[in-house]
Amino acid sequence: MMQWNLQFFAEKTEQPTARRRSEARRKGQVATSHDLTAAVGFLAEDYCRHCGKP
């Protein structure tokens, strides 16, 4: 049986430092409007399936 490392799924305990945030921005690791659009589409589809509508 496969064992899971539960810390992989755990919440972060501390906020990222300013240096890490600036490095992430420099590398392009920020949420974009494309990510937001995909998330909204997923939530809308899930809502429609839950309500039984096509």
PDB file of C-alpha atoms in Angstrom:
ATOM      1  CA  MET A   1       0.000   0.000   0.000  1.00  0.00           C
ATOM      2  CA  MET A   2       1.239   3.469  -0.825  1.00  0.00           C
ATOM      3  CA  GLN A   3       2.019   5.773   2.087  1.00  0.00           C
ATOM      4  CA  TRP A   4       1.160   9.453   1.833  1.00  0.00           C
ATOM      5  CA  ASN A   5       3.202  12.276   3.263  1.00  0.00           C
ATOM      6  CA  LEU A   6       0.412  14.283   4.879  1.00  0.00           C
ATOM      7  CA  GLN A   7       2.562  17.401   5.198  1.00  0.00           C
ATOM      8  CA  PHE A   8       2.379  17.653   1.419  1.00  0.00           C
ATOM      9  CA  PHE A   9      -1.314  18.516   1.837  1.00  0.00           C
ATOM     10  CA  ALA A  10      -0.879  20.722   4.918  1.00  0.00           C
ATOM     11  CA  GLU A  11      -1.454  24.456   4.974  1.00  0.00           C
ATOM     12  CA  LYS A  12       1.539  26.759   5.067  1.00  0.00           C
ATOM     13  CA  THR A  13       2.187  27.956   8.612  1.00  0.00           C
ATOM     14  CA  GLU A  14       3.938  31.210   7.744  1.00  0.00           C
ATOM     15  CA  GLN A  15       3.441  33.896   5.144  1.00  0.00           C
ATOM     16  CA  PRO A  16       6.040  34.089   2.355  1.00  0.00           C
ATOM     17  CA  THR A  17       8.788  36.641   2.831  1.00  0.00           C
ATOM     18  CA  ALA A  18       9.098  39.672   0.594  1.00  0.00           C
ATOM     19  CA  ARG A  19      12.133  38.064  -1.043  1.00  0.00           C
ATOM     20  CA  ARG A  20      10.216  34.891  -1.915  1.00  0.00           C
ATOM     21  CA  ARG A  21       7.291  36.910  -3.291  1.00  0.00           C
ATOM     22  CA  SER A  22       9.600  38.990  -5.467  1.00  0.00           C
ATOM     23  CA  GLU A  23      11.385  35.844  -6.707  1.00  0.00           C
ATOM     24  CA  ALA A  24       8.040  34.256  -7.565  1.00  0.00           C
ATOM     25  CA  ARG A  25       6.998  37.368  -9.510  1.00  0.00           C
ATOM     26  CA  ARG A  26      10.335  37.389 -11.323  1.00  0.00           C
ATOM     27  CA  LYS A  27       9.860  33.725 -12.303  1.00  0.00           C
ATOM     28  CA  GLY A  28       6.284  34.380 -13.415  1.00  0.00           C
ATOM     29  CA  GLN A  29       4.715  32.232 -10.696  1.00  0.00           C
ATOM     30  CA  VAL A  30       1.732  34.465 -10.076  1.00  0.00           C
ATOM     31  CA  ALA A  31      -1.978  33.994 -10.621  1.00  0.00           C
ATOM     32  CA  THR A  32      -3.086  35.360 -13.962  1.00  0.00           C
ATOM     33  CA  SER A  33      -6.492  36.122 -15.397  1.00  0.00           C
ATOM     34  CA  HIS A  34      -6.278  32.801 -17.262  1.00  0.00           C
ATOM     35  CA  ASP A  35      -6.057  30.987 -13.919  1.00  0.00           C
ATOM     36  CA  LEU A  36      -9.010  32.953 -12.579  1.00  0.00           C
ATOM     37  CA  THR A  37     -11.095  32.207 -15.674  1.00  0.00           C
ATOM     38  CA  ALA A  38     -10.377  28.486 -15.396  1.00  0.00           C
ATOM     39  CA  ALA A  39     -11.271  28.470 -11.699  1.00  0.00           C
ATOM     40  CA  VAL A  40     -14.570  30.285 -12.288  1.00  0.00           C
ATOM     41  CA  GLY A  41     -15.425  27.899 -15.124  1.00  0.00           C
ATOM     42  CA  PHE A  42     -14.709  24.901 -12.936  1.00  0.00           C
ATOM     43  CA  LEU A  43     -16.876  26.261 -10.125  1.00  0.00           C
ATOM     44  CA  ALA A  44     -19.727  27.041 -12.541  1.00  0.00           C
ATOM     45  CA  GLU A  45     -19.594  23.523 -13.979  1.00  0.00           C
ATOM     46  CA  ASP A  46     -19.564  22.005 -10.498  1.00  0.00           C
ATOM     47  CA  TYR A  47     -22.537  24.165  -9.484  1.00  0.00           C
ATOM     48  CA  CYS A  48     -24.512  23.125 -12.573  1.00  0.00           C
ATOM     49  CA  ARG A  49     -23.799  19.448 -11.982  1.00  0.00           C
ATOM     50  CA  HIS A  50     -24.844  19.789  -8.355  1.00  0.00           C
ATOM     51  CA  CYS A  51     -28.149  21.413  -9.312  1.00  0.00           C
ATOM     52  CA  GLY A  52     -28.821  18.824 -12.019  1.00  0.00           C
ATOM     53  CA  LYS A  53     -28.763  21.288 -14.890  1.00  0.00           C
ATOM     54  CA  PRO A  54     -26.779  20.722 -18.104  1.00  0.00           C
TER      55      PRO A  54
END
